[in-house]
Short mmCIF file of C-alpha atoms in Angstrom, two decimals:
data_model
loop_
_atom_site.label_atom_id
_atom_site.label_comp_id
_atom_site.label_asym_id
_atom_site.label_seq_id
_atom_site.Cartn_x
_atom_site.Cartn_y
_atom_site.Cartn_z
CA UNK A 1 27.57 1.42 -29.38
CA UNK A 2 24.63 3.62 -30.70
CA UNK A 3 26.40 6.62 -29.46
CA UNK A 4 29.61 6.03 -30.15
CA UNK A 5 28.59 4.80 -33.86
CA UNK A 6 26.93 8.55 -34.03
CA UNK A 7 30.29 10.31 -32.49
CA UNK A 8 32.41 8.12 -34.54
CA UNK A 9 31.03 9.74 -37.35
CA UNK A 10 30.90 13.07 -36.54
CA UNK A 11 35.02 12.47 -35.83
CA UNK A 12 35.20 11.41 -39.22
CA UNK A 13 33.99 14.10 -40.82
CA UNK A 14 35.87 16.61 -38.16
CA UNK A 15 39.07 14.99 -39.46
CA UNK A 16 38.71 14.94 -43.36
CA UNK A 17 36.94 11.81 -43.72
CA UNK A 18 39.26 9.49 -41.69
CA UNK A 19 38.37 6.23 -40.32
CA UNK A 20 37.89 6.60 -36.73
CA UNK A 21 38.76 2.86 -36.21
CA UNK A 22 42.22 2.97 -37.46
CA UNK A 23 43.64 5.74 -35.47
CA UNK A 24 43.66 5.42 -31.42
CA UNK A 25 43.58 8.89 -30.79
CA UNK A 26 40.40 9.17 -33.09
CA UNK A 27 38.73 6.44 -31.47
CA UNK A 28 39.46 8.18 -27.69
CA UNK A 29 37.81 11.17 -29.29
CA UNK A 30 34.77 9.28 -30.45
CA UNK A 31 34.23 7.73 -27.18
CA UNK A 32 34.43 10.97 -25.21
CA UNK A 33 32.08 12.60 -27.70
CA UNK A 34 29.37 9.68 -26.92
CA UNK A 35 29.43 10.10 -23.50
CA UNK A 36 27.26 13.42 -23.02
CA UNK A 37 24.44 12.18 -25.34
CA UNK A 38 24.08 8.96 -22.69
CA UNK A 39 24.14 11.58 -19.94
CA UNK A 40 21.17 13.29 -21.58
CA UNK A 41 19.34 10.21 -22.14
CA UNK A 42 19.93 9.04 -18.75
CA UNK A 43 17.68 12.39 -17.92
CA UNK A 44 14.34 10.50 -19.07
CA UNK A 45 12.32 9.21 -16.33
CA UNK A 46 12.09 5.19 -17.65
CA UNK A 47 16.15 4.90 -17.31
CA UNK A 48 16.39 4.47 -13.61
CA UNK A 49 13.92 1.83 -13.59
CA UNK A 50 15.63 -0.07 -16.32
CA UNK A 51 18.92 0.45 -14.50
CA UNK A 52 17.25 -0.83 -11.14
CA UNK A 53 16.33 -3.73 -12.88
CA UNK A 54 19.74 -4.50 -14.23
CA UNK A 55 21.20 -4.13 -11.09
CA UNK A 56 19.29 -6.59 -9.29
CA UNK A 57 19.83 -9.00 -11.71
CA UNK A 58 23.30 -8.83 -12.46
CA UNK A 59 25.18 -7.26 -9.35
CA UNK A 60 22.95 -8.56 -6.37
CA UNK A 61 22.16 -5.26 -5.06
CA UNK A 62 19.17 -5.68 -2.19
CA UNK A 63 16.10 -4.40 -3.50
CA UNK A 64 15.73 -2.20 -0.48
CA UNK A 65 18.39 -0.30 -1.33
CA UNK A 66 16.87 0.68 -4.97
CA UNK A 67 14.56 3.01 -5.65
CA UNK A 68 10.89 2.09 -7.45
CA UNK A 69 9.41 3.47 -10.69
CA UNK A 70 10.69 6.55 -12.55
CA UNK A 71 12.85 9.46 -11.14
CA UNK A 72 10.02 11.96 -9.65
CA UNK A 73 12.73 15.08 -9.21
CA UNK A 74 15.37 16.68 -11.22
CA UNK A 75 18.16 15.66 -8.30
CA UNK A 76 16.81 11.84 -9.03
CA UNK A 77 17.03 12.23 -12.46
CA UNK A 78 20.77 13.62 -12.27
CA UNK A 79 21.99 10.96 -10.36
CA UNK A 80 20.67 8.00 -12.21
CA UNK A 81 21.81 10.01 -15.19
CA UNK A 82 25.16 9.77 -13.69
CA UNK A 83 25.12 5.90 -12.75
CA UNK A 84 23.54 5.28 -16.39
CA UNK A 85 26.86 7.15 -17.85
CA UNK A 86 29.13 5.33 -16.02
CA UNK A 87 27.36 1.81 -16.34
CA UNK A 88 27.86 2.58 -20.42
CA UNK A 89 31.48 3.86 -20.43
CA UNK A 90 32.78 1.25 -18.30
CA UNK A 91 30.60 -0.82 -20.13
CA UNK A 92 32.14 0.26 -23.63
CA UNK A 93 35.72 -0.34 -22.62
CA UNK A 94 35.15 -3.52 -20.96
CA UNK A 95 33.10 -4.65 -24.12
CA UNK A 96 36.35 -3.50 -26.04
CA UNK A 97 38.63 -5.24 -23.87
CA UNK A 98 36.81 -8.18 -24.45
CA UNK A 99 36.84 -8.36 -28.13
CA UNK A 100 40.32 -7.41 -28.21
CA UNK A 101 42.27 -9.09 -25.23
CA UNK A 102 40.74 -12.89 -25.74
CA UNK A 103 42.28 -13.18 -29.54
CA UNK A 104 45.35 -11.61 -28.60
CA UNK A 105 46.33 -13.78 -25.38
CA UNK A 106 45.07 -17.11 -27.22
CA UNK A 107 47.73 -16.54 -30.27
CA UNK A 108 50.42 -15.51 -27.35
CA UNK A 109 49.64 -18.69 -25.64
CA UNK A 110 50.00 -20.57 -28.95
CA UNK A 111 53.03 -19.24 -29.97
CA UNK A 112 55.46 -21.71 -28.81
CA UNK A 113 53.63 -24.37 -30.51
CA UNK A 114 52.57 -22.77 -33.51
CA UNK A 115 55.75 -22.19 -36.03
CA UNK A 116 53.72 -20.31 -38.57
CA UNK A 117 53.28 -17.93 -35.65
CA UNK A 118 56.71 -17.49 -34.24
CA UNK A 119 57.77 -16.27 -37.89
CA UNK A 120 54.94 -14.24 -38.46
CA UNK A 121 55.71 -10.30 -37.85
CA UNK A 122 52.26 -9.68 -35.60
CA UNK A 123 53.54 -5.77 -35.05
CA UNK A 124 52.19 -6.18 -31.26
CA UNK A 125 56.01 -4.69 -30.22
CA UNK A 126 56.82 -6.13 -26.78
CA UNK A 127 53.75 -8.42 -26.69
CA UNK A 128 54.71 -10.03 -30.19
CA UNK A 129 57.39 -12.43 -31.18
CA UNK A 130 59.95 -10.03 -30.16
CA UNK A 131 59.02 -10.92 -26.64
CA UNK A 132 59.88 -14.50 -26.73
CA UNK A 133 58.23 -17.11 -27.83
CA UNK A 134 58.42 -18.88 -24.46
CA UNK A 135 57.87 -15.74 -22.25
CA UNK A 136 54.41 -15.20 -24.64
CA UNK A 137 52.11 -17.70 -23.06
CA UNK A 138 52.65 -16.22 -19.66
CA UNK A 139 51.91 -12.56 -21.10
CA UNK A 140 48.76 -14.28 -22.54
CA UNK A 141 47.97 -15.60 -19.46
CA UNK A 142 48.26 -12.45 -17.79
CA UNK A 143 46.10 -10.63 -20.26
CA UNK A 144 43.25 -12.96 -19.39
CA UNK A 145 43.67 -12.72 -15.84
CA UNK A 146 43.78 -8.86 -15.78
CA UNK A 147 40.86 -9.04 -18.02
CA UNK A 148 38.85 -10.74 -15.59
CA UNK A 149 40.12 -8.53 -12.47
CA UNK A 150 39.36 -5.39 -14.72
CA UNK A 151 35.28 -7.04 -15.03
CA UNK A 152 35.13 -8.19 -11.52
CA UNK A 153 36.37 -4.53 -10.38
CA UNK A 154 34.54 -2.88 -12.49
CA UNK A 155 31.44 -4.69 -11.60
CA UNK A 156 32.26 -4.22 -7.63
CA UNK A 157 32.54 -0.66 -8.24
CA UNK A 158 28.96 -0.22 -10.04
CA UNK A 159 27.28 -2.26 -7.72
CA UNK A 160 28.35 0.00 -5.07
CA UNK A 161 27.60 3.31 -6.77
CA UNK A 162 24.28 1.59 -7.36
CA UNK A 163 22.93 1.94 -3.85
CA UNK A 164 24.33 5.42 -3.79
CA UNK A 165 23.19 6.88 -7.14
CA UNK A 166 19.84 4.65 -7.89
CA UNK A 167 18.59 4.51 -4.12
CA UNK A 168 15.36 6.47 -3.35
CA UNK A 169 15.48 10.25 -2.52
CA UNK A 170 13.62 12.01 0.25
CA UNK A 171 10.85 12.66 -2.42
CA UNK A 172 10.75 8.81 -3.18
CA UNK A 173 10.83 7.76 0.43
CA UNK A 174 7.76 10.84 1.10
CA UNK A 175 6.30 9.02 -1.81
CA UNK A 176 6.75 5.69 -0.86
CA UNK A 177 5.21 6.50 2.72
CA UNK A 178 2.15 8.48 1.59
CA UNK A 179 1.63 5.08 -1.03
CA UNK A 180 1.38 2.82 2.11
CA UNK A 181 -0.22 5.35 4.29
CA UNK A 182 -2.78 5.27 1.51
CA UNK A 183 -2.97 1.73 1.37
CA UNK A 184 -3.35 1.52 5.01
CA UNK A 185 -6.29 3.60 5.14
CA UNK A 186 -8.02 1.93 2.58
CA UNK A 187 -6.91 -1.82 4.63
CA UNK A 188 -8.52 0.06 7.84
CA UNK A 189 -11.78 1.23 5.97
CA UNK A 190 -12.36 -2.40 4.77
CA UNK A 191 -11.55 -3.94 8.06
CA UNK A 192 -14.10 -1.20 9.83
CA UNK A 193 -16.98 -2.17 7.39
CA UNK A 194 -16.30 -6.25 7.81
CA UNK A 195 -16.18 -6.03 11.49
CA UNK A 196 -19.16 -3.79 12.07
CA UNK A 197 -21.51 -5.22 9.43
CA UNK A 198 -20.20 -8.93 9.86
CA UNK A 199 -19.88 -8.72 13.56
CA UNK A 200 -23.23 -7.40 14.95
CA UNK A 201 -24.72 -9.89 12.61
CA UNK A 202 -22.77 -12.67 13.98
CA UNK A 203 -23.58 -11.64 17.61
CA UNK A 204 -27.55 -11.16 17.11
CA UNK A 205 -27.84 -14.56 15.50
CA UNK A 206 -25.89 -16.38 17.82
CA UNK A 207 -27.95 -15.34 20.82
CA UNK A 208 -31.31 -15.55 18.62
CA UNK A 209 -30.31 -19.30 17.98
CA UNK A 210 -29.47 -19.79 21.52
CA UNK A 211 -32.64 -18.30 22.89
CA UNK A 212 -34.75 -20.79 20.19
CA UNK A 213 -32.57 -23.24 21.29
CA UNK A 214 -33.42 -23.03 24.84
CA UNK A 215 -37.76 -22.63 24.57
CA UNK A 216 -37.67 -24.96 21.42
CA UNK A 217 -40.36 -27.44 23.24
CA UNK A 218 -42.09 -24.80 25.22
CA UNK A 219 -42.34 -21.73 22.92
CA UNK A 220 -42.75 -22.39 19.38
CA UNK A 221 -43.80 -18.91 18.59
CA UNK A 222 -40.74 -17.42 20.27
CA UNK A 223 -38.78 -19.78 17.99
CA UNK A 224 -40.75 -18.74 14.81
CA UNK A 225 -40.01 -14.93 15.14
CA UNK A 226 -36.13 -15.76 16.19
CA UNK A 227 -36.04 -17.79 12.56
CA UNK A 228 -37.51 -14.88 10.95
CA UNK A 229 -35.25 -12.26 12.58
CA UNK A 230 -32.17 -14.47 11.95
CA UNK A 231 -33.26 -14.63 8.25
CA UNK A 232 -33.97 -11.04 8.09
CA UNK A 233 -30.54 -10.37 10.02
CA UNK A 234 -28.84 -12.87 7.55
CA UNK A 235 -30.08 -11.48 4.12
CA UNK A 236 -29.36 -7.85 4.96
CA UNK A 237 -25.62 -8.77 6.32
CA UNK A 238 -25.08 -10.69 2.87
CA UNK A 239 -25.90 -7.11 0.83
CA UNK A 240 -23.63 -5.29 3.16
CA UNK A 241 -20.90 -7.88 2.63
CA UNK A 242 -21.28 -7.93 -1.23
CA UNK A 243 -21.14 -3.85 -1.21
CA UNK A 244 -17.84 -4.23 1.00
CA UNK A 245 -16.40 -7.02 -1.23
CA UNK A 246 -16.88 -4.65 -4.24
CA UNK A 247 -14.86 -2.13 -2.56
CA UNK A 248 -12.54 -4.62 -2.28
CA UNK A 249 -12.46 -5.98 -5.76
CA UNK A 250 -12.56 -2.69 -7.48
CA UNK A 251 -13.09 0.03 -4.97
CA UNK A 252 -16.80 0.82 -6.64
CA UNK A 253 -19.29 1.12 -4.02
CA UNK A 254 -22.12 1.86 -6.05
CA UNK A 255 -21.97 -0.33 -8.74
CA UNK A 256 -25.40 -1.71 -9.96
CA UNK A 257 -26.74 -4.10 -7.74
CA UNK A 258 -24.78 -3.57 -4.33
CA UNK A 259 -26.62 -2.75 -1.35
CA UNK A 260 -26.72 1.21 -0.22
CA UNK A 261 -24.55 1.74 3.06
CA UNK A 262 -27.27 1.49 5.79
CA UNK A 263 -28.09 4.98 7.75
CA UNK A 264 -29.40 6.27 10.41
CA UNK A 265 -32.34 7.76 8.78
CA UNK A 266 -33.02 4.72 7.05
CA UNK A 267 -31.96 1.83 9.01
CA UNK A 268 -32.13 2.69 12.36
CA UNK A 269 -35.31 1.12 13.22
CA UNK A 270 -34.54 -1.96 11.83
CA UNK A 271 -31.24 -2.67 13.59
CA UNK A 272 -33.23 -1.60 16.94
CA UNK A 273 -35.99 -4.44 16.23
CA UNK A 274 -33.12 -6.97 15.28
CA UNK A 275 -31.24 -6.18 18.58
CA UNK A 276 -34.38 -6.54 20.46
CA UNK A 277 -35.19 -9.50 18.72
CA UNK A 278 -31.82 -11.03 19.71
CA UNK A 279 -33.20 -10.74 23.42
CA UNK A 280 -31.80 -7.02 24.66
CA UNK A 281 -34.29 -4.55 26.00
CA UNK A 282 -33.42 -1.43 24.03
CA UNK A 283 -35.41 1.74 25.06
CA UNK A 284 -34.37 4.29 22.74
CA UNK A 285 -35.03 8.08 22.94
CA UNK A 286 -34.58 9.77 20.01
CA UNK A 287 -34.50 13.85 19.64
CA UNK A 288 -34.18 14.61 15.83
CA UNK A 289 -36.02 17.84 16.60
CA UNK A 290 -38.53 19.01 13.95
CA UNK A 291 -39.92 16.32 11.34
CA UNK A 292 -37.38 15.25 8.45
CA UNK A 293 -34.23 15.91 10.52
CA UNK A 294 -32.73 12.75 10.10
CA UNK A 295 -33.60 12.38 6.41
CA UNK A 296 -31.67 16.05 6.29
CA UNK A 297 -28.26 14.88 8.09
CA UNK A 298 -25.73 14.71 5.95
CA UNK A 299 -24.96 11.27 4.17
CA UNK A 300 -21.30 10.49 5.71
CA UNK A 301 -22.88 11.35 9.28
CA UNK A 302 -25.61 9.21 8.99
CA UNK A 303 -23.65 6.21 7.85
CA UNK A 304 -20.90 6.59 10.57
CA UNK A 305 -23.47 7.33 13.18
CA UNK A 306 -25.36 4.22 12.27
CA UNK A 307 -22.15 2.32 12.66
CA UNK A 308 -21.34 4.03 15.48
CA UNK A 309 -24.66 2.77 17.20
CA UNK A 310 -24.68 -0.67 15.70
CA UNK A 311 -21.25 -0.84 17.20
CA UNK A 312 -22.55 -0.10 20.88
CA UNK A 313 -25.49 -2.70 20.43
CA UNK A 314 -23.04 -5.36 19.17
CA UNK A 315 -21.16 -4.97 22.62
CA UNK A 316 -24.16 -4.81 24.49
CA UNK A 317 -25.33 -8.16 23.20
CA UNK A 318 -21.73 -9.80 23.90
CA UNK A 319 -20.85 -7.92 27.21
CA UNK A 320 -24.03 -6.50 28.23
CA UNK A 321 -26.73 -7.81 31.23
CA UNK A 322 -29.18 -5.16 31.76
CA UNK A 323 -31.47 -3.18 29.40
CA UNK A 324 -29.44 -0.90 26.70
CA UNK A 325 -30.57 2.99 27.42
CA UNK A 326 -30.19 4.41 23.73
CA UNK A 327 -30.46 8.26 23.29
CA UNK A 328 -29.33 10.21 20.08
CA UNK A 329 -29.93 14.08 19.78
CA UNK A 330 -29.17 16.81 17.72
CA UNK A 331 -27.42 19.92 18.94
CA UNK A 332 -28.06 23.31 17.63
CA UNK A 333 -25.87 26.36 17.94
CA UNK A 334 -26.75 28.80 20.56
CA UNK A 335 -28.52 30.98 18.57
CA UNK A 336 -31.04 28.11 17.18
CA UNK A 337 -29.81 28.12 14.03
CA UNK A 338 -28.06 24.96 11.87
CA UNK A 339 -27.82 21.62 13.44
CA UNK A 340 -24.00 21.68 14.71
CA UNK A 341 -23.51 18.32 16.05
CA UNK A 342 -24.92 14.86 16.56
CA UNK A 343 -24.79 13.06 20.10
CA UNK A 344 -24.88 9.28 20.64
CA UNK A 345 -25.18 8.04 24.34
CA UNK A 346 -25.71 4.36 25.20
CA UNK A 347 -25.54 2.75 28.82
CA UNK A 348 -26.31 -0.60 29.96
CA UNK A 349 -25.27 -2.58 32.84
CA UNK A 350 -21.95 -4.75 32.50
CA UNK A 351 -22.94 -8.82 32.58
CA UNK A 352 -22.15 -10.62 35.96
CA UNK A 353 -18.96 -13.18 35.51
CA UNK A 354 -20.89 -15.88 34.12
CA UNK A 355 -18.54 -17.43 31.00
CA UNK A 356 -19.17 -14.18 28.89
CA UNK A 357 -16.37 -12.33 27.51
CA UNK A 358 -14.89 -9.33 29.99
CA UNK A 359 -15.76 -6.10 28.95
CA UNK A 360 -12.54 -4.20 28.80
CA UNK A 361 -11.83 -0.50 27.37
CA UNK A 362 -12.44 -1.43 23.93
CA UNK A 363 -11.41 -3.71 21.37
CA UNK A 364 -11.10 -3.48 17.55
CA UNK A 365 -14.92 -2.40 17.00
CA UNK A 366 -14.44 0.66 19.56
CA UNK A 367 -11.13 1.24 17.90
CA UNK A 368 -12.87 1.43 14.57
CA UNK A 369 -15.64 3.53 15.86
CA UNK A 370 -13.32 6.14 17.05
CA UNK A 371 -11.82 6.18 13.78
CA UNK A 372 -15.21 6.96 12.16
CA UNK A 373 -15.63 9.95 14.62
CA UNK A 374 -12.30 11.38 13.78
CA UNK A 375 -12.96 11.15 10.51
CA UNK A 376 -15.52 14.00 10.95
CA UNK A 377 -13.37 15.71 13.60
CA UNK A 378 -15.70 14.25 16.48
CA UNK A 379 -14.74 11.89 19.23
CA UNK A 380 -16.05 8.77 20.72
CA UNK A 381 -15.83 7.88 24.67
CA UNK A 382 -16.43 4.23 26.35
CA UNK A 383 -16.23 3.16 29.67
CA UNK A 384 -17.39 2.53 33.19
CA UNK A 385 -19.69 5.35 34.06
CA UNK A 386 -20.77 4.86 37.46
CA UNK A 387 -22.21 1.52 37.96
CA UNK A 388 -23.03 1.06 34.00
CA UNK A 389 -21.16 0.91 30.93
CA UNK A 390 -21.53 4.32 28.66
CA UNK A 391 -20.49 4.87 25.10
CA UNK A 392 -20.72 8.36 23.75
CA UNK A 393 -20.19 9.86 20.40
CA UNK A 394 -20.20 13.58 19.28
CA UNK A 395 -20.09 13.84 15.65
CA UNK A 396 -20.16 17.55 14.52
CA UNK A 397 -22.08 18.28 11.44
CA UNK A 398 -20.44 21.32 9.93
CA UNK A 399 -18.71 20.35 6.84
CA UNK A 400 -19.88 16.67 6.60
CA UNK A 401 -21.55 17.40 3.37
CA UNK A 402 -20.55 13.86 1.56
#
C-alpha cells in the first residue's frame, strides 16, 4: 500500500490532478509504477529473513528448504527481491479482490430477496439486475468461489517459488558449512580438554584409592601418602575443570581466577609424581639440552606436549602392567641452530588379561592426542612395538609461537 499510494500520487499529478482511484487505467498504471520501488526495497539484506519468517508461518514450507539470515551475495539479494516483489504484487491484487468481491457477491445473493435491490440500478452490467434476479445468487456464489480459488492458487504458487527464490545459495551453504565446522572444532577442543583433564585424574585417583584400601590395615604410611596424592590430584583437576568450563561459558580462558593451562615446562614434575603415587613405576629421561630450554618452548607446544604425555600416562595406568619408560627430547636442526621439533616416546608392557580393559589401537584419548599434534603439523603413533606398547609423538616447533 505505501508503494501504491506513492505511485498513485505521481500518476494523479501526471494526469492533471485526476483521482487515480476513479479510473481503472490510472489504477493499473499506479500498480505498475509501484512494483519497481518494491523491487529496489527487496534488495536490502533484512528483506530475506523477513520473507523467510512469513513463508514459514503462512506457507508451510519446511525450514531446511529456506536460507537463514540476511542475503550475503548480490545473486541472493536479486532472488529475494524477486520473491518480495512477486509477493507484494500478487498480495495487492488479492487484497483488492478481497475488498471488492465479497460485498458484490453478498449483494448479488440477496438480490431475489430484497425488493429495493431489484429496483436499483447498480451499474454492474451483466453482474447486476440486468442478469436477472434469480441468476444473481449463482453469480455471487461463483464470485466467492473464484476468490477462494485465486487465493489458494496464489498461495500455492508462492509457496512453490519460495524454496526456489528464498532457498540457500552456494555461498549460504558454504557459510553454513564453515559455521558448523567452526562449532565442531570448538566442541572437539572442549571434549579433548575435558577428557585429558578429568580422565587422567579419575584414573589416578581410582588406582590410588584401590591401593590404599588394600593396605589400609597394614601400611598406614602408604595410605596417608595415597590420600595426600588424591587430594592434590583432585584440587588441580578442579582448577583445570573450571578453566575448561570458562571456555564453554564465555570463550575466555584467561578470565581472573581461572587456573592456567598446564605446560610441560611448569607441570611435568607434578604429573610424574602423581602418576608414581598411583602405583605406576615411571622412568623419565628428559633431554632438554642447555638449561632453561623447557621454559623457552613455545607456549602452545608446551601445552599440547603436556596433554599428550598425560594421555600416555593415563593409558599406562588403565591398561599397562610394567614400568613406563618416558623419554622427551628436543631435536635441533642439522647445523645445531634453533630447536626444530619435540619428540615424546613412551613405552610400557601391556597388562595380562586380568579384568582390565583390553588395549586397542586407540580410543578417544589417543584420537585427541593425534588432533593436538596435527594442530602443530606433527603426528602421534601408538601401537604394539615388539613386546611393549609404544606411543611416539613428534611436534614441530617452527612457527609454534602462541
